[in-house]
Amino acid sequence: MKLGLSLGYSRAHLDIPVALVQRAEALGYDSVWTAEAYGSDAVTPLAFLAAHTSRIKLGTGIMQLAARTPANAAMCAGTVDALAGGGRFIAGLGVSGPQIVEGWYGEPWGKPYYRMRDYVAIMRKIFRREEPVSHAGREISLPYTGEGAMGIGKPLKSILHMNPDIPIYLATSNEATVKLTAEIADGWLPLGFMPGSMAEYQPWLEEGFKRAGNGKSLKNFAIHASVHVEVCDDVAAGLAKLKPEVALYVGGMGHRKKNFHNDLMVRHGFGDAAARIQELYLAGRKDEAIAAVPDEWVDMKSLVGPAARILQRYRPWEDSGADSLSVRSRQPEAVELMAKAARLN
């Protein structure tokens, strides 16, 4: 099992834990991941980290599609990969949600399935530089010929000779988009993946591989899961520390009728709790929403407690079907312990 270190996005003040990333690299971690919501972006911190590291891969988990055109996303990926010496950037992409897409970026929600398909196709064309880029898609076309166009757009080829094989991972969770991920992407950033999840997802992945029609399989496709890690003596207290984020995402990160995190909780048998958390959170009763998060739900998705408990509970993650696991923690002891659990050199 490869390990990654997930830094997420910045809160009110930007804080990039360079020393922690360098320690993870020294321990044998394979990758470090940054994110974006509606504050700090996912790409710039990786450029900064590229200058302070030498080997560790640099992944976006995720770049939001609405934040950039596919050409700009390819430019960002190609630029940072070149700065880092080549072969280090992983372009993780995701659609975010309609509240952010339309409320923050001012873009239409549209048809995310087809937008992802067009986006990936355009990025690959840019990376490979086989010819000037044109694309006639259902959601995105190059050159642009829609409303307001002058009609003189010209297909272009990247001036920068980029790494043609920059891997593209997609963050998806429902049946249609997981199948699409297996068909067109190099890897998958599964939302809410945990031990036991592959029983649900593998048929979808296999269908996507079949659609690709190029011999693709789990053997040459990356599944990069993530897990909160909290080293502590008191398990209940450790789980409580993780509940505010669960309440935020399940209760408030999305519309009442369009919340992927809430849907995931429902799919795993916690429908009553998901509904209650959302009801309380949207009513402004955030403390009560946090208290309504079940310990069992947090524990299923996390590694919390003393070192011995974490080492024991790590084994199912190692056998989960994922080949890489991001450690979502800034605890130095968590980074050290997970390296021990994964038996990194």
Coordinates of C-alpha atoms in Angstrom, one line a residue:
M1 CA 0.0 0.0 0.0
K2 CA 1.4 3.4 -1.0
L3 CA 0.8 6.3 1.3
G4 CA -0.1 9.9 0.6
L5 CA -0.3 12.9 2.9
S6 CA -3.5 15.0 2.5
L7 CA -3.2 18.6 3.4
G8 CA -6.6 19.7 2.3
Y9 CA -7.3 23.4 1.7
S10 CA -6.3 26.3 3.9
R11 CA -8.6 27.7 6.6
A12 CA -8.5 31.5 7.4
H13 CA -4.7 31.7 7.3
L14 CA -2.5 29.8 4.8
D15 CA -0.3 27.3 6.5
I16 CA 1.7 24.8 4.5
P17 CA 3.4 22.3 6.8
V18 CA 6.7 22.0 4.8
A19 CA 8.6 20.1 7.5
L20 CA 5.8 17.5 7.8
V21 CA 5.8 17.0 4.0
Q22 CA 9.5 16.6 4.0
R23 CA 9.3 14.1 6.8
A24 CA 6.7 12.1 5.0
E25 CA 8.9 12.1 1.9
A26 CA 11.8 10.8 4.0
L27 CA 9.6 8.1 5.4
G28 CA 8.7 6.9 1.9
Y29 CA 5.3 8.5 1.4
D30 CA 4.5 8.4 -2.3
S31 CA 2.4 11.6 -2.6
V32 CA 1.1 14.8 -1.1
W33 CA -2.3 16.2 -1.9
T34 CA -3.8 19.7 -1.7
A35 CA -7.4 20.8 -2.2
E36 CA -9.5 23.9 -2.9
A37 CA -13.0 25.0 -2.0
Y38 CA -13.6 28.8 -2.0
G39 CA -10.4 30.2 -0.6
S40 CA -6.9 28.9 -1.2
D41 CA -6.3 27.1 -4.6
A42 CA -5.0 23.6 -5.0
V43 CA -2.2 24.2 -7.4
T44 CA -0.1 27.0 -6.0
P45 CA 0.9 25.1 -2.8
L46 CA 2.2 22.2 -4.9
A47 CA 4.5 24.6 -6.8
F48 CA 5.8 25.8 -3.4
L49 CA 6.2 22.2 -2.2
A50 CA 8.0 21.2 -5.4
A51 CA 10.8 23.6 -4.4
H52 CA 11.1 22.0 -1.0
T53 CA 11.0 18.3 -1.9
S54 CA 12.7 16.1 -4.5
R55 CA 10.7 12.9 -5.0
I56 CA 7.2 12.9 -3.6
K57 CA 4.4 13.1 -6.1
L58 CA 2.3 16.3 -6.1
G59 CA -1.5 15.7 -6.4
T60 CA -4.5 17.9 -6.5
G61 CA -7.3 16.5 -4.5
I62 CA -9.1 18.2 -6.2
M63 CA -8.9 20.9 -8.8
Q64 CA -12.5 22.0 -9.3
L65 CA -13.6 21.9 -12.9
A66 CA -15.5 25.2 -12.8
A67 CA -12.4 27.0 -11.4
R68 CA -10.4 26.6 -14.7
T69 CA -10.9 25.8 -18.3
P70 CA -9.5 22.5 -19.2
A71 CA -6.7 24.3 -21.1
N72 CA -5.8 26.2 -18.0
A73 CA -5.9 23.1 -15.8
A74 CA -3.5 21.4 -18.3
M75 CA -1.2 24.5 -18.2
C76 CA -1.1 24.4 -14.4
A77 CA -0.4 20.7 -14.3
G78 CA 2.3 20.9 -17.0
T79 CA 4.0 23.9 -15.4
V80 CA 4.2 22.5 -11.9
D81 CA 5.3 19.1 -13.2
A82 CA 8.1 20.8 -15.2
L83 CA 9.1 22.8 -12.1
A84 CA 9.2 19.7 -10.1
G85 CA 11.5 17.9 -12.5
G86 CA 8.9 15.9 -14.4
G87 CA 6.9 12.8 -13.6
R88 CA 5.6 14.1 -10.2
F89 CA 2.3 15.8 -10.8
I90 CA -1.1 14.1 -10.5
A91 CA -4.0 16.0 -11.9
G92 CA -6.9 15.2 -9.6
L93 CA -10.2 16.7 -10.9
G94 CA -13.7 16.9 -9.5
V95 CA -16.9 18.8 -10.2
S96 CA -17.5 20.2 -6.6
G97 CA -21.2 21.0 -6.1
P98 CA -23.8 23.3 -7.7
Q99 CA -23.7 25.8 -4.8
I100 CA -20.0 26.4 -5.4
V101 CA -20.0 26.0 -9.2
E102 CA -22.8 28.6 -9.6
G103 CA -22.4 30.6 -6.4
W104 CA -18.6 31.0 -6.3
Y105 CA -17.5 30.5 -9.9
G106 CA -20.5 31.9 -11.7
E107 CA -20.6 28.9 -14.0
P108 CA -23.7 26.8 -14.9
W109 CA -23.9 23.3 -13.2
G110 CA -24.8 21.9 -16.7
K111 CA -24.2 18.3 -17.3
P112 CA -21.2 17.2 -15.1
Y113 CA -20.9 13.8 -16.6
Y114 CA -20.3 15.2 -20.1
R115 CA -18.2 18.1 -18.7
M116 CA -15.8 15.6 -17.1
R117 CA -15.6 13.6 -20.3
D118 CA -14.8 16.7 -22.4
Y119 CA -12.4 18.2 -19.8
V120 CA -10.3 15.1 -19.6
A121 CA -10.2 14.6 -23.4
I122 CA -9.0 18.2 -23.9
M123 CA -6.3 18.0 -21.2
R124 CA -4.9 14.8 -22.8
K125 CA -4.8 16.5 -26.2
I126 CA -2.9 19.4 -24.7
F127 CA -0.4 17.1 -22.8
R128 CA 0.4 15.1 -25.9
R129 CA 0.8 17.9 -28.4
E130 CA 0.0 15.7 -31.4
E131 CA -1.8 18.5 -33.2
P132 CA -3.4 21.8 -32.6
V133 CA -6.2 21.2 -30.1
S134 CA -9.8 21.1 -31.3
H135 CA -12.7 19.4 -29.6
A136 CA -16.4 19.2 -30.4
G137 CA -18.0 18.2 -27.1
R138 CA -21.4 18.3 -25.5
E139 CA -20.4 20.6 -22.8
I140 CA -17.0 22.1 -23.9
S141 CA -15.8 22.8 -27.4
L142 CA -12.5 24.3 -28.8
P143 CA -12.5 26.6 -30.5
Y144 CA -15.4 28.3 -28.8
T145 CA -18.3 29.0 -31.2
G146 CA -21.2 29.7 -28.8
E147 CA -22.9 32.9 -27.8
G148 CA -20.7 36.0 -28.1
A149 CA -18.1 34.3 -30.2
M150 CA -16.3 36.3 -32.9
G151 CA -15.9 33.1 -34.9
I152 CA -12.1 33.5 -35.4
G153 CA -10.9 31.1 -32.7
K154 CA -7.9 29.1 -33.8
P155 CA -6.8 25.6 -32.7
L156 CA -3.5 25.9 -30.9
K157 CA -0.7 23.6 -29.6
S158 CA 1.0 24.1 -26.3
I159 CA 4.2 26.1 -26.5
L160 CA 5.5 24.2 -23.5
H161 CA 6.4 20.6 -24.3
M162 CA 4.7 19.0 -21.3
N163 CA 5.0 15.6 -19.9
P164 CA 2.6 13.8 -22.2
D165 CA 1.7 11.2 -19.6
I166 CA 0.6 13.4 -16.6
P167 CA -1.9 11.1 -14.9
I168 CA -5.5 12.3 -14.4
Y169 CA -7.6 11.1 -11.5
L170 CA -11.3 11.8 -11.1
A171 CA -13.1 12.2 -7.8
T172 CA -16.5 10.6 -8.3
S173 CA -19.0 8.6 -6.3
N174 CA -22.2 7.6 -8.1
E175 CA -22.6 4.7 -10.6
A176 CA -22.5 6.8 -13.8
T177 CA -19.4 8.8 -12.9
V178 CA -17.5 5.9 -11.4
K179 CA -18.0 4.0 -14.7
L180 CA -16.8 7.1 -16.5
T181 CA -13.7 7.4 -14.3
A182 CA -12.7 3.8 -15.0
E183 CA -13.2 4.4 -18.7
I184 CA -11.3 7.6 -19.2
A185 CA -9.0 8.3 -16.2
D186 CA -5.8 6.9 -14.9
G187 CA -7.0 6.7 -11.3
W188 CA -9.9 7.3 -9.0
L189 CA -10.3 9.5 -5.9
P190 CA -13.3 7.8 -4.4
L191 CA -15.6 9.8 -2.1
G192 CA -16.2 8.0 1.2
F193 CA -14.3 4.8 0.3
M194 CA -13.7 2.5 3.2
P195 CA -13.0 -1.2 3.8
G196 CA -15.9 -3.2 2.2
S197 CA -16.7 -0.5 -0.4
M198 CA -15.2 -2.5 -3.3
A199 CA -18.2 -4.9 -3.3
E200 CA -20.4 -2.0 -4.4
Y201 CA -17.9 -0.3 -6.7
Q202 CA -16.1 -3.1 -8.5
P203 CA -18.9 -3.9 -11.0
W204 CA -19.0 -0.2 -11.9
L205 CA -15.3 -0.1 -12.4
E206 CA -15.3 -3.3 -14.5
E207 CA -18.0 -1.8 -16.8
G208 CA -15.9 1.3 -17.3
F209 CA -12.8 -0.8 -18.1
K210 CA -14.9 -2.7 -20.6
R211 CA -16.0 0.6 -22.3
A212 CA -12.4 1.7 -22.5
G213 CA -11.7 -1.3 -24.7
N214 CA -7.9 -1.1 -24.3
G215 CA -7.1 -3.9 -21.9
K216 CA -7.6 -1.6 -18.9
S217 CA -8.1 -3.3 -15.5
L218 CA -7.5 -2.8 -11.8
K219 CA -3.9 -3.8 -12.5
N220 CA -3.2 -0.6 -14.3
F221 CA -5.7 1.7 -12.6
A222 CA -5.0 3.6 -9.4
I223 CA -7.5 3.7 -6.5
H224 CA -6.4 6.4 -4.1
A225 CA -8.5 6.4 -0.9
S226 CA -8.2 8.7 2.1
V227 CA -8.6 8.2 5.8
H228 CA -8.5 10.6 8.8
V229 CA -5.9 9.5 11.3
E230 CA -6.0 10.7 14.9
V231 CA -3.5 9.3 17.4
C232 CA -4.9 9.6 21.0
D233 CA -5.5 7.7 24.2
D234 CA -9.2 8.4 24.3
V235 CA -11.1 7.0 21.3
A236 CA -14.3 8.8 22.0
A237 CA -12.5 12.1 22.3
G238 CA -10.6 11.4 19.1
L239 CA -13.9 10.7 17.2
A240 CA -15.4 13.8 18.6
K241 CA -12.6 15.9 17.1
L242 CA -13.6 14.7 13.6
K243 CA -17.4 15.2 14.0
P244 CA -17.5 19.0 13.2
E245 CA -16.2 18.3 9.7
V246 CA -18.7 15.5 9.2
A247 CA -21.5 17.8 10.3
L248 CA -20.3 20.5 8.0
Y249 CA -20.2 18.3 4.9
V250 CA -23.2 16.1 5.6
G251 CA -25.3 19.0 6.9
G252 CA -24.2 22.1 5.1
M253 CA -21.8 21.5 2.2
G254 CA -24.5 21.4 -0.5
H255 CA -28.1 22.1 -1.0
R256 CA -30.8 20.3 1.0
K257 CA -31.7 18.3 -2.2
K258 CA -28.2 18.1 -3.7
N259 CA -25.5 16.9 -1.2
F260 CA -23.2 14.1 -2.2
H261 CA -21.8 13.6 1.3
N262 CA -25.3 13.3 2.7
D263 CA -26.2 10.8 -0.1
L264 CA -23.2 8.7 0.8
M265 CA -24.2 8.5 4.4
V266 CA -27.7 7.4 3.4
R267 CA -26.2 4.7 1.1
H268 CA -24.3 3.2 4.0
G269 CA -27.3 2.8 6.2
F270 CA -27.2 6.0 8.2
G271 CA -30.2 7.7 6.6
D272 CA -31.9 8.9 9.8
A273 CA -28.7 10.4 11.2
A274 CA -27.9 12.1 7.8
A275 CA -31.4 13.7 7.7
R276 CA -31.1 14.8 11.4
I277 CA -27.7 16.3 10.9
Q278 CA -28.8 18.2 7.8
E279 CA -32.0 19.4 9.5
L280 CA -30.1 20.8 12.5
Y281 CA -27.2 22.2 10.5
L282 CA -29.4 24.1 8.1
A283 CA -31.4 25.5 11.1
G284 CA -28.2 27.0 12.5
R285 CA -28.0 24.5 15.3
K286 CA -24.5 23.4 14.5
D287 CA -23.5 22.1 17.9
E288 CA -26.5 19.8 17.9
A289 CA -25.7 18.7 14.4
I290 CA -22.2 17.8 15.5
A291 CA -23.6 15.8 18.5
A292 CA -25.9 14.0 16.1
V293 CA -23.0 12.5 14.2
P294 CA -22.8 8.8 15.1
D295 CA -19.5 7.5 16.5
E296 CA -19.9 4.4 14.4
W297 CA -20.0 6.4 11.2
V298 CA -16.8 8.4 12.0
D299 CA -15.0 5.2 13.2
M300 CA -15.8 3.4 9.9
K301 CA -14.1 6.1 7.9
S302 CA -11.2 6.9 10.2
L303 CA -8.3 5.5 12.2
V304 CA -8.6 6.8 15.7
G305 CA -7.1 5.9 19.1
P306 CA -3.9 4.5 20.6
A307 CA -1.2 3.3 18.3
A308 CA -2.1 -0.4 18.8
R309 CA -5.7 0.2 17.8
I310 CA -4.7 2.1 14.7
L311 CA -2.2 -0.6 13.6
Q312 CA -4.8 -3.3 14.1
R313 CA -7.5 -1.4 12.2
Y314 CA -5.2 -0.5 9.4
R315 CA -5.1 -4.0 8.0
P316 CA -8.7 -3.9 6.5
W317 CA -7.7 -0.7 4.7
E318 CA -4.7 -2.5 3.3
D319 CA -7.0 -5.2 2.0
S320 CA -9.7 -2.8 0.8
G321 CA -8.9 -2.8 -2.9
A322 CA -7.3 0.6 -2.8
D323 CA -3.6 0.7 -3.8
S324 CA -2.8 4.0 -2.2
L325 CA -4.1 5.7 0.9
S326 CA -3.9 9.4 1.9
V327 CA -3.4 10.2 5.6
R328 CA -5.6 13.1 6.5
S329 CA -3.7 14.4 9.4
R330 CA -1.2 17.0 10.4
Q331 CA -0.1 15.1 13.5
P332 CA 3.6 14.2 13.2
E333 CA 2.9 11.0 15.3
A334 CA 0.2 10.0 12.8
V335 CA 2.5 10.4 9.9
E336 CA 5.1 8.3 11.6
L337 CA 2.7 5.6 12.8
M338 CA 1.1 5.2 9.3
A339 CA 4.6 4.7 7.8
K340 CA 5.1 1.9 10.3
A341 CA 1.6 0.4 9.6
A342 CA 2.3 0.4 5.8
R343 CA 5.9 -0.9 6.4
L344 CA 7.4 1.8 4.3
N345 CA 11.2 1.8 3.9

